[in-house]
PDB file of C-alpha atoms in Angstrom:
ATOM      1  CA  VAL Y   1      22.293 -37.832 -69.263  1.00  0.00           C
ATOM      2  CA  LEU Y   2      25.640 -38.629 -70.448  1.00  0.00           C
ATOM      3  CA  ALA Y   3      26.328 -35.450 -71.748  1.00  0.00           C
ATOM      4  CA  PRO Y   4      23.871 -32.497 -70.794  1.00  0.00           C
ATOM      5  CA  ASN Y   5      24.292 -29.063 -72.096  1.00  0.00           C
ATOM      6  CA  THR Y   6      25.756 -26.424 -69.718  1.00  0.00           C
ATOM      7  CA  THR Y   7      24.165 -23.826 -68.266  1.00  0.00           C
ATOM      8  CA  ASP Y   8      24.953 -20.972 -66.907  1.00  0.00           C
ATOM      9  CA  ASP Y   9      24.452 -21.363 -63.300  1.00  0.00           C
ATOM     10  CA  ASP Y  10      26.719 -24.685 -63.872  1.00  0.00           C
ATOM     11  CA  ALA Y  11      30.067 -24.427 -61.995  1.00  0.00           C
ATOM     12  CA  ARG Y  12      31.893 -26.526 -62.451  1.00  0.00           C
ATOM     13  CA  PRO Y  13      35.509 -25.579 -64.426  1.00  0.00           C
ATOM     14  CA  THR Y  14      35.085 -28.011 -66.381  1.00  0.00           C
ATOM     15  CA  THR Y  15      36.364 -27.319 -70.021  1.00  0.00           C
ATOM     16  CA  TYR Y  16      32.695 -29.037 -71.267  1.00  0.00           C
ATOM     17  CA  ASN Y  17      31.363 -26.375 -69.364  1.00  0.00           C
ATOM     18  CA  THR Y  18      30.582 -23.183 -71.867  1.00  0.00           C
ATOM     19  CA  GLY Y  19      29.068 -21.062 -69.075  1.00  0.00           C
ATOM     20  CA  PRO Y  20      30.468 -17.424 -67.099  1.00  0.00           C
ATOM     21  CA  GLN Y  21      31.723 -20.450 -64.274  1.00  0.00           C
ATOM     22  CA  GLY Y  22      33.723 -23.851 -67.158  1.00  0.00           C
ATOM     23  CA  ALA Y  23      36.901 -23.951 -68.391  1.00  0.00           C
ATOM     24  CA  LYS Y  24      36.548 -24.065 -72.050  1.00  0.00           C
ATOM     25  CA  GLY Y  25      37.789 -21.401 -73.063  1.00  0.00           C
ATOM     26  CA  ALA Y  26      40.972 -21.467 -71.413  1.00  0.00           C
ATOM     27  CA  PHE Y  27      41.424 -25.043 -73.107  1.00  0.00           C
ATOM     28  CA  LEU Y  28      40.176 -23.887 -76.054  1.00  0.00           C
ATOM     29  CA  VAL Y  29      43.138 -20.735 -75.497  1.00  0.00           C
ATOM     30  CA  LEU Y  30      45.812 -23.231 -75.043  1.00  0.00           C
ATOM     31  CA  GLN Y  31      45.425 -25.075 -77.536  1.00  0.00           C
ATOM     32  CA  ALA Y  32      45.505 -21.570 -80.115  1.00  0.00           C
ATOM     33  CA  ILE Y  33      48.315 -20.472 -78.728  1.00  0.00           C
ATOM     34  CA  GLY Y  34      50.338 -23.993 -79.663  1.00  0.00           C
ATOM     35  CA  ARG Y  35      50.009 -25.324 -76.280  1.00  0.00           C
ATOM     36  CA  THR Y  36      50.157 -29.578 -76.623  1.00  0.00           C
ATOM     37  CA  THR Y  37      46.736 -29.484 -74.293  1.00  0.00           C
ATOM     38  CA  SER Y  38      44.309 -32.335 -73.524  1.00  0.00           C
ATOM     39  CA  ARG Y  39      41.247 -33.778 -70.807  1.00  0.00           C
ATOM     40  CA  TRP Y  40      42.807 -36.409 -68.916  1.00  0.00           C
ATOM     41  CA  GLU Y  41      39.297 -38.938 -67.623  1.00  0.00           C
ATOM     42  CA  ARG Y  42      41.483 -41.457 -66.165  1.00  0.00           C
ATOM     43  CA  PRO Y  43      41.509 -42.212 -62.496  1.00  0.00           C
ATOM     44  CA  ILE Y  44      44.534 -40.064 -61.376  1.00  0.00           C
ATOM     45  CA  GLY Y  45      46.152 -43.020 -59.894  1.00  0.00           C
ATOM     46  CA  GLU Y  46      47.006 -43.613 -62.919  1.00  0.00           C
ATOM     47  CA  LEU Y  47      48.566 -40.961 -63.490  1.00  0.00           C
ATOM     48  CA  ASP Y  48      52.412 -43.019 -63.260  1.00  0.00           C
ATOM     49  CA  ASP Y  49      51.880 -43.149 -67.601  1.00  0.00           C
ATOM     50  CA  VAL Y  50      52.834 -40.104 -68.029  1.00  0.00           C
ATOM     51  CA  ASP Y  51      56.323 -38.494 -68.356  1.00  0.00           C
ATOM     52  CA  ALA Y  52      55.879 -35.498 -65.457  1.00  0.00           C
ATOM     53  CA  SER Y  53      58.221 -33.779 -66.191  1.00  0.00           C
ATOM     54  CA  ARG Y  54      57.700 -32.836 -68.778  1.00  0.00           C
ATOM     55  CA  THR Y  55      53.483 -32.041 -67.635  1.00  0.00           C
ATOM     56  CA  THR Y  56      51.451 -29.951 -65.974  1.00  0.00           C
ATOM     57  CA  LEU Y  57      48.645 -30.962 -64.383  1.00  0.00           C
ATOM     58  CA  VAL Y  58      44.795 -29.299 -63.856  1.00  0.00           C
ATOM     59  CA  LEU Y  59      43.302 -29.643 -61.109  1.00  0.00           C
ATOM     60  CA  ALA Y  60      40.237 -26.744 -60.681  1.00  0.00           C
ATOM     61  CA  ALA Y  61      37.987 -27.368 -58.147  1.00  0.00           C
ATOM     62  CA  PRO Y  62      38.188 -30.508 -58.003  1.00  0.00           C
ATOM     63  CA  LEU Y  63      35.396 -33.057 -57.118  1.00  0.00           C
ATOM     64  CA  TYR Y  64      35.746 -36.124 -54.392  1.00  0.00           C
ATOM     65  CA  SER Y  65      34.794 -37.978 -51.421  1.00  0.00           C
ATOM     66  CA  PRO Y  66      36.587 -38.021 -48.746  1.00  0.00           C
ATOM     67  CA  ALA Y  67      37.241 -41.915 -48.972  1.00  0.00           C
ATOM     68  CA  ASP Y  68      39.283 -40.991 -51.663  1.00  0.00           C
ATOM     69  CA  GLN Y  69      41.191 -38.083 -50.526  1.00  0.00           C
ATOM     70  CA  GLN Y  70      43.891 -39.915 -49.653  1.00  0.00           C
ATOM     71  CA  VAL Y  71      44.406 -42.287 -52.501  1.00  0.00           C
ATOM     72  CA  ILE Y  72      44.460 -39.067 -54.636  1.00  0.00           C
ATOM     73  CA  ALA Y  73      46.601 -37.290 -52.946  1.00  0.00           C
ATOM     74  CA  ILE Y  74      48.819 -39.833 -52.758  1.00  0.00           C
ATOM     75  CA  ALA Y  75      48.729 -40.054 -56.316  1.00  0.00           C
ATOM     76  CA  VAL Y  76      49.422 -35.882 -56.596  1.00  0.00           C
ATOM     77  CA  LYS Y  77      52.535 -36.025 -54.977  1.00  0.00           C
ATOM     78  CA  ARG Y  78      54.121 -39.830 -56.283  1.00  0.00           C
ATOM     79  CA  PHE Y  79      53.361 -37.473 -60.039  1.00  0.00           C
ATOM     80  CA  LEU Y  80      55.008 -34.104 -58.824  1.00  0.00           C
ATOM     81  CA  GLU Y  81      58.162 -36.267 -56.803  1.00  0.00           C
ATOM     82  CA  HIS Y  82      58.640 -37.194 -60.472  1.00  0.00           C
ATOM     83  CA  GLY Y  83      58.916 -33.343 -61.855  1.00  0.00           C
ATOM     84  CA  GLY Y  84      55.181 -32.880 -62.286  1.00  0.00           C
ATOM     85  CA  HIS Y  85      53.659 -29.915 -62.074  1.00  0.00           C
ATOM     86  CA  VAL Y  86      50.015 -28.546 -60.853  1.00  0.00           C
ATOM     87  CA  LEU Y  87      47.863 -26.156 -60.820  1.00  0.00           C
ATOM     88  CA  THR Y  88      44.870 -26.663 -58.320  1.00  0.00           C
ATOM     89  CA  THR Y  89      42.192 -24.649 -56.530  1.00  0.00           C
ATOM     90  CA  GLY Y  90      40.175 -24.193 -54.129  1.00  0.00           C
ATOM     91  CA  MET Y  91      40.413 -26.005 -50.896  1.00  0.00           C
ATOM     92  CA  ALA Y  92      39.955 -29.362 -52.654  1.00  0.00           C
ATOM     93  CA  GLY Y  93      42.435 -28.947 -53.701  1.00  0.00           C
ATOM     94  CA  ALA Y  94      44.607 -27.491 -51.243  1.00  0.00           C
ATOM     95  CA  LEU Y  95      44.270 -30.764 -50.012  1.00  0.00           C
ATOM     96  CA  LEU Y  96      45.778 -32.710 -52.398  1.00  0.00           C
ATOM     97  CA  LEU Y  97      48.704 -30.863 -51.773  1.00  0.00           C
ATOM     98  CA  PRO Y  98      51.742 -32.141 -49.611  1.00  0.00           C
ATOM     99  CA  GLY Y  99      50.974 -30.289 -46.096  1.00  0.00           C
ATOM    100  CA  GLY Y 100      47.850 -28.570 -48.319  1.00  0.00           C
ATOM    101  CA  LYS Y 101      45.934 -26.749 -45.961  1.00  0.00           C
ATOM    102  CA  VAL Y 102      43.280 -23.964 -46.192  1.00  0.00           C
ATOM    103  CA  GLY Y 103      41.810 -21.555 -43.654  1.00  0.00           C
ATOM    104  CA  SER Y 104      39.031 -19.092 -43.204  1.00  0.00           C
ATOM    105  CA  PRO Y 105      39.140 -16.072 -45.182  1.00  0.00           C
ATOM    106  CA  THR Y 106      39.396 -12.505 -43.135  1.00  0.00           C
ATOM    107  CA  ILE Y 107      38.049 -10.423 -45.809  1.00  0.00           C
ATOM    108  CA  PHE Y 108      33.967 -11.295 -47.566  1.00  0.00           C
ATOM    109  CA  LEU Y 109      34.286  -9.330 -50.657  1.00  0.00           C
ATOM    110  CA  ALA Y 110      33.166 -10.685 -53.760  1.00  0.00           C
ATOM    111  CA  GLU Y 111      36.369 -10.040 -55.189  1.00  0.00           C
ATOM    112  CA  CYS Y 112      39.098  -8.003 -54.879  1.00  0.00           C
ATOM    113  CA  HIS Y 113      42.334  -7.538 -56.961  1.00  0.00           C
ATOM    114  CA  THR Y 114      45.487  -8.497 -56.130  1.00  0.00           C
ATOM    115  CA  THR Y 115      48.537  -7.018 -54.034  1.00  0.00           C
ATOM    116  CA  PRO Y 116      51.538  -9.244 -56.106  1.00  0.00           C
ATOM    117  CA  GLY Y 117      54.138 -10.428 -53.782  1.00  0.00           C
ATOM    118  CA  GLU Y 118      57.035 -12.940 -54.294  1.00  0.00           C
ATOM    119  CA  GLY Y 119      58.986 -15.008 -57.637  1.00  0.00           C
ATOM    120  CA  PRO Y 120      57.318 -15.225 -61.248  1.00  0.00           C
ATOM    121  CA  LEU Y 121      53.500 -15.523 -60.526  1.00  0.00           C
ATOM    122  CA  ALA Y 122      53.976 -12.211 -59.159  1.00  0.00           C
ATOM    123  CA  ALA Y 123      53.966 -10.602 -62.539  1.00  0.00           C
ATOM    124  CA  ALA Y 124      51.039 -11.201 -63.915  1.00  0.00           C
ATOM    125  CA  GLY Y 125      50.054  -7.945 -61.852  1.00  0.00           C
ATOM    126  CA  LYS Y 126      46.769  -7.661 -59.771  1.00  0.00           C
ATOM    127  CA  VAL Y 127      44.234 -10.314 -60.771  1.00  0.00           C
ATOM    128  CA  PRO Y 128      40.920 -10.249 -59.814  1.00  0.00           C
ATOM    129  CA  MET Y 129      40.125 -13.142 -57.739  1.00  0.00           C
ATOM    130  CA  VAL Y 130      37.666 -14.653 -55.286  1.00  0.00           C
ATOM    131  CA  ASP Y 131      38.956 -15.307 -51.735  1.00  0.00           C
ATOM    132  CA  ALA Y 132      37.012 -18.300 -50.726  1.00  0.00           C
ATOM    133  CA  GLY Y 133      40.225 -18.862 -48.300  1.00  0.00           C
ATOM    134  CA  ALA Y 134      43.876 -18.282 -47.135  1.00  0.00           C
ATOM    135  CA  TRP Y 135      46.407 -21.038 -47.294  1.00  0.00           C
ATOM    136  CA  GLU Y 136      48.050 -22.169 -44.529  1.00  0.00           C
ATOM    137  CA  GLY Y 137      49.731 -25.058 -45.336  1.00  0.00           C
ATOM    138  CA  LYS Y 138      52.423 -26.830 -43.548  1.00  0.00           C
ATOM    139  CA  ASP Y 139      55.568 -26.512 -45.544  1.00  0.00           C
ATOM    140  CA  LYS Y 140      56.991 -23.188 -46.596  1.00  0.00           C
ATOM    141  CA  ALA Y 141      55.207 -21.365 -49.811  1.00  0.00           C
ATOM    142  CA  GLU Y 142      56.048 -18.465 -52.031  1.00  0.00           C
ATOM    143  CA  VAL Y 143      53.019 -15.566 -51.796  1.00  0.00           C
ATOM    144  CA  ALA Y 144      52.407 -15.091 -55.342  1.00  0.00           C
ATOM    145  CA  HIS Y 145      49.586 -12.868 -54.356  1.00  0.00           C
ATOM    146  CA  ARG Y 146      47.011 -11.784 -51.532  1.00  0.00           C
ATOM    147  CA  CYS Y 147      43.520 -10.988 -50.883  1.00  0.00           C
ATOM    148  CA  GLY Y 148      44.333  -8.429 -47.968  1.00  0.00           C
ATOM    149  CA  GLN Y 149      46.519 -10.390 -45.805  1.00  0.00           C
ATOM    150  CA  ASP Y 150      45.015 -13.889 -47.035  1.00  0.00           C
ATOM    151  CA  ALA Y 151      47.728 -15.870 -49.649  1.00  0.00           C
ATOM    152  CA  VAL Y 152      45.566 -16.602 -52.230  1.00  0.00           C
ATOM    153  CA  VAL Y 153      47.992 -17.928 -54.620  1.00  0.00           C
ATOM    154  CA  VAL Y 154      50.899 -19.931 -53.700  1.00  0.00           C
ATOM    155  CA  ARG Y 155      53.804 -21.730 -55.155  1.00  0.00           C
ATOM    156  CA  LEU Y 156      55.896 -24.232 -53.471  1.00  0.00           C
ATOM    157  CA  PRO Y 157      58.719 -26.999 -54.500  1.00  0.00           C
ATOM    158  CA  VAL Y 158      57.572 -31.056 -53.998  1.00  0.00           C
ATOM    159  CA  GLY Y 159      60.550 -33.402 -54.754  1.00  0.00           C
ATOM    160  CA  ARG Y 160      61.452 -32.729 -58.340  1.00  0.00           C
ATOM    161  CA  GLY Y 161      58.344 -30.433 -59.869  1.00  0.00           C
ATOM    162  CA  GLU Y 162      56.168 -27.701 -58.371  1.00  0.00           C
ATOM    163  CA  ALA Y 163      52.681 -26.718 -57.023  1.00  0.00           C
ATOM    164  CA  VAL Y 164      50.479 -23.557 -57.970  1.00  0.00           C
ATOM    165  CA  TRP Y 165      47.022 -23.701 -55.803  1.00  0.00           C
ATOM    166  CA  TRP Y 166      44.999 -20.683 -56.392  1.00  0.00           C
ATOM    167  CA  SER Y 167      42.179 -19.524 -53.521  1.00  0.00           C
ATOM    168  CA  SER Y 168      39.162 -20.252 -56.437  1.00  0.00           C
ATOM    169  CA  ALA Y 169      39.858 -20.718 -60.267  1.00  0.00           C
ATOM    170  CA  MET Y 170      37.989 -17.726 -61.347  1.00  0.00           C
ATOM    171  CA  PRO Y 171      40.747 -16.600 -63.219  1.00  0.00           C
ATOM    172  CA  LEU Y 172      40.485 -19.573 -65.358  1.00  0.00           C
ATOM    173  CA  THR Y 173      36.670 -19.400 -65.733  1.00  0.00           C
ATOM    174  CA  ASN Y 174      35.109 -17.596 -69.438  1.00  0.00           C
ATOM    175  CA  ALA Y 175      33.455 -15.071 -67.772  1.00  0.00           C
ATOM    176  CA  GLU Y 176      36.985 -13.858 -65.855  1.00  0.00           C
ATOM    177  CA  LEU Y 177      40.044 -14.489 -68.556  1.00  0.00           C
ATOM    178  CA  LYS Y 178      38.783 -11.947 -70.915  1.00  0.00           C
ATOM    179  CA  THR Y 179      41.488 -10.009 -68.519  1.00  0.00           C
ATOM    180  CA  ASP Y 180      44.840  -9.656 -69.695  1.00  0.00           C
ATOM    181  CA  ALA Y 181      46.411 -10.496 -65.569  1.00  0.00           C
ATOM    182  CA  ASP Y 182      43.900 -13.059 -66.137  1.00  0.00           C
ATOM    183  CA  LEU Y 183      45.631 -15.088 -68.727  1.00  0.00           C
ATOM    184  CA  ARG Y 184      49.041 -13.730 -67.822  1.00  0.00           C
ATOM    185  CA  LEU Y 185      48.683 -15.748 -64.171  1.00  0.00           C
ATOM    186  CA  LEU Y 186      46.955 -19.172 -66.351  1.00  0.00           C
ATOM    187  CA  LEU Y 187      50.670 -18.967 -68.379  1.00  0.00           C
ATOM    188  CA  LEU Y 188      52.760 -18.368 -65.660  1.00  0.00           C
ATOM    189  CA  SER Y 189      51.107 -20.864 -63.469  1.00  0.00           C
ATOM    190  CA  VAL Y 190      50.823 -23.837 -66.510  1.00  0.00           C
ATOM    191  CA  GLY Y 191      54.505 -22.809 -67.019  1.00  0.00           C
ATOM    192  CA  ASP Y 192      56.245 -23.199 -70.700  1.00  0.00           C
ATOM    193  CA  GLY Y 193      57.465 -26.133 -72.732  1.00  0.00           C
ATOM    194  CA  ARG Y 194      54.775 -28.636 -70.911  1.00  0.00           C
ATOM    195  CA  THR Y 195      52.157 -30.597 -71.946  1.00  0.00           C
ATOM    196  CA  VAL Y 196      48.518 -29.482 -69.951  1.00  0.00           C
ATOM    197  CA  LEU Y 197      46.488 -32.095 -68.712  1.00  0.00           C
ATOM    198  CA  TRP Y 198      42.981 -30.499 -67.743  1.00  0.00           C
ATOM    199  CA  ASP Y 199      41.698 -33.032 -64.879  1.00  0.00           C
ATOM    200  CA  GLU Y 200      38.438 -34.162 -65.723  1.00  0.00           C
ATOM    201  CA  SER Y 201      38.344 -37.413 -63.640  1.00  0.00           C
ATOM    202  CA  LEU Y 202      37.067 -35.169 -60.587  1.00  0.00           C
ATOM    203  CA  HIS Y 203      34.637 -33.087 -61.992  1.00  0.00           C
ATOM    204  CA  GLU Y 204      32.385 -36.307 -62.852  1.00  0.00           C
ATOM    205  CA  ALA Y 205      31.604 -38.055 -59.558  1.00  0.00           C
ATOM    206  CA  VAL Y 206      28.546 -35.953 -58.786  1.00  0.00           C
ATOM    207  CA  PRO Y 207      27.463 -33.451 -61.353  1.00  0.00           C
ATOM    208  CA  GLY Y 208      23.593 -33.962 -60.484  1.00  0.00           C
ATOM    209  CA  LEU Y 209      24.070 -33.306 -56.583  1.00  0.00           C
ATOM    210  CA  TRP Y 210      27.200 -30.363 -58.039  1.00  0.00           C
ATOM    211  CA  ASP Y 211      24.483 -28.775 -59.654  1.00  0.00           C
ATOM    212  CA  ALA Y 212      21.877 -29.221 -57.068  1.00  0.00           C
ATOM    213  CA  ALA Y 213      23.216 -27.935 -54.945  1.00  0.00           C
ATOM    214  CA  HIS Y 214      25.419 -25.225 -56.691  1.00  0.00           C
ATOM    215  CA  GLY Y 215      29.051 -26.106 -55.244  1.00  0.00           C
ATOM    216  CA  LEU Y 216      28.295 -26.782 -52.028  1.00  0.00           C
ATOM    217  CA  PRO Y 217      30.587 -29.771 -50.926  1.00  0.00           C
ATOM    218  CA  LEU Y 218      28.346 -32.228 -50.096  1.00  0.00           C
ATOM    219  CA  TRP Y 219      30.648 -35.398 -49.592  1.00  0.00           C
ATOM    220  CA  TRP Y 220      31.952 -33.591 -47.495  1.00  0.00           C
ATOM    221  CA  LEU Y 221      29.092 -32.656 -45.395  1.00  0.00           C
ATOM    222  CA  ILE Y 222      27.062 -36.133 -45.899  1.00  0.00           C
ATOM    223  CA  ALA Y 223      30.502 -38.548 -43.940  1.00  0.00           C
ATOM    224  CA  GLN Y 224      30.392 -35.586 -41.787  1.00  0.00           C
ATOM    225  CA  ARG Y 225      26.972 -36.393 -40.619  1.00  0.00           C
ATOM    226  CA  SER Y 226      27.560 -40.214 -41.243  1.00  0.00           C
ATOM    227  CA  GLU Y 227      30.763 -39.258 -38.368  1.00  0.00           C
ATOM    228  CA  GLU Y 228      28.016 -37.937 -35.847  1.00  0.00           C
ATOM    229  CA  ARG Y 229      25.019 -40.812 -36.392  1.00  0.00           C
ATOM    230  CA  ARG Y 230      28.255 -43.486 -35.835  1.00  0.00           C
ATOM    231  CA  VAL Y 231      29.840 -41.858 -32.707  1.00  0.00           C
ATOM    232  CA  GLY Y 232      26.374 -41.608 -31.788  1.00  0.00           C
ATOM    233  CA  LYS Y 233      25.580 -44.898 -31.862  1.00  0.00           C
ATOM    234  CA  GLU Y 234      28.687 -46.281 -30.502  1.00  0.00           C
ATOM    235  CA  CYS Y 235      27.780 -43.828 -27.224  1.00  0.00           C
ATOM    236  CA  ARG Y 236      24.047 -44.521 -26.682  1.00  0.00           C
ATOM    237  CA  SER Y 237      25.674 -48.973 -26.836  1.00  0.00           C
ATOM    238  CA  ARG Y 238      28.263 -47.489 -23.525  1.00  0.00           C
TER     239      ARG Y 238
END
């Protein structure tokens, strides 16, 4: 019960997941090439105990409740401002970055091969990527890769640190990391000479619901439904 076996349909890109969509392969690859890599299973708010200037935090498709979003985002921003480096993915990952926002994709394909754009991350070449949404953040970001017109890999400075966002975690999954472009993008995104912390604290919140819904953001739907009921009650009371 505490440590269930992963299955082929487990959509969580955790470092414990050995299925196609897991990230255990990426975790082991970094260790194999000599990178200091470990799992972070404490609350994100405790990142103040980490030397941010020497650390990259990986938040691959994080899962959290709307009520916790602001607290987590503040902790991530503080980590970045102290010189930390963050790699995060998906809509939930974007919302943890300052000014982060994702719009609907303009192309509806299972995956695309990205068109490289600006900056060092473009050196990865054409990367297979699911266009799960286009970056529409408030602050200007360097667009490293696009699917059509959609910005699917961006890099942005925050304080003394830097954040990298991917539209999906696909390039670091067990099924995809076998390609050279995926590995190059991962290595470029985590940066050189830094300890890599793979966050697991935001993957264990509601694993049963996550698995049952095959990745649907249930907490967001539940919160939205609760708000609708609250508003409805207020209207009836008036």
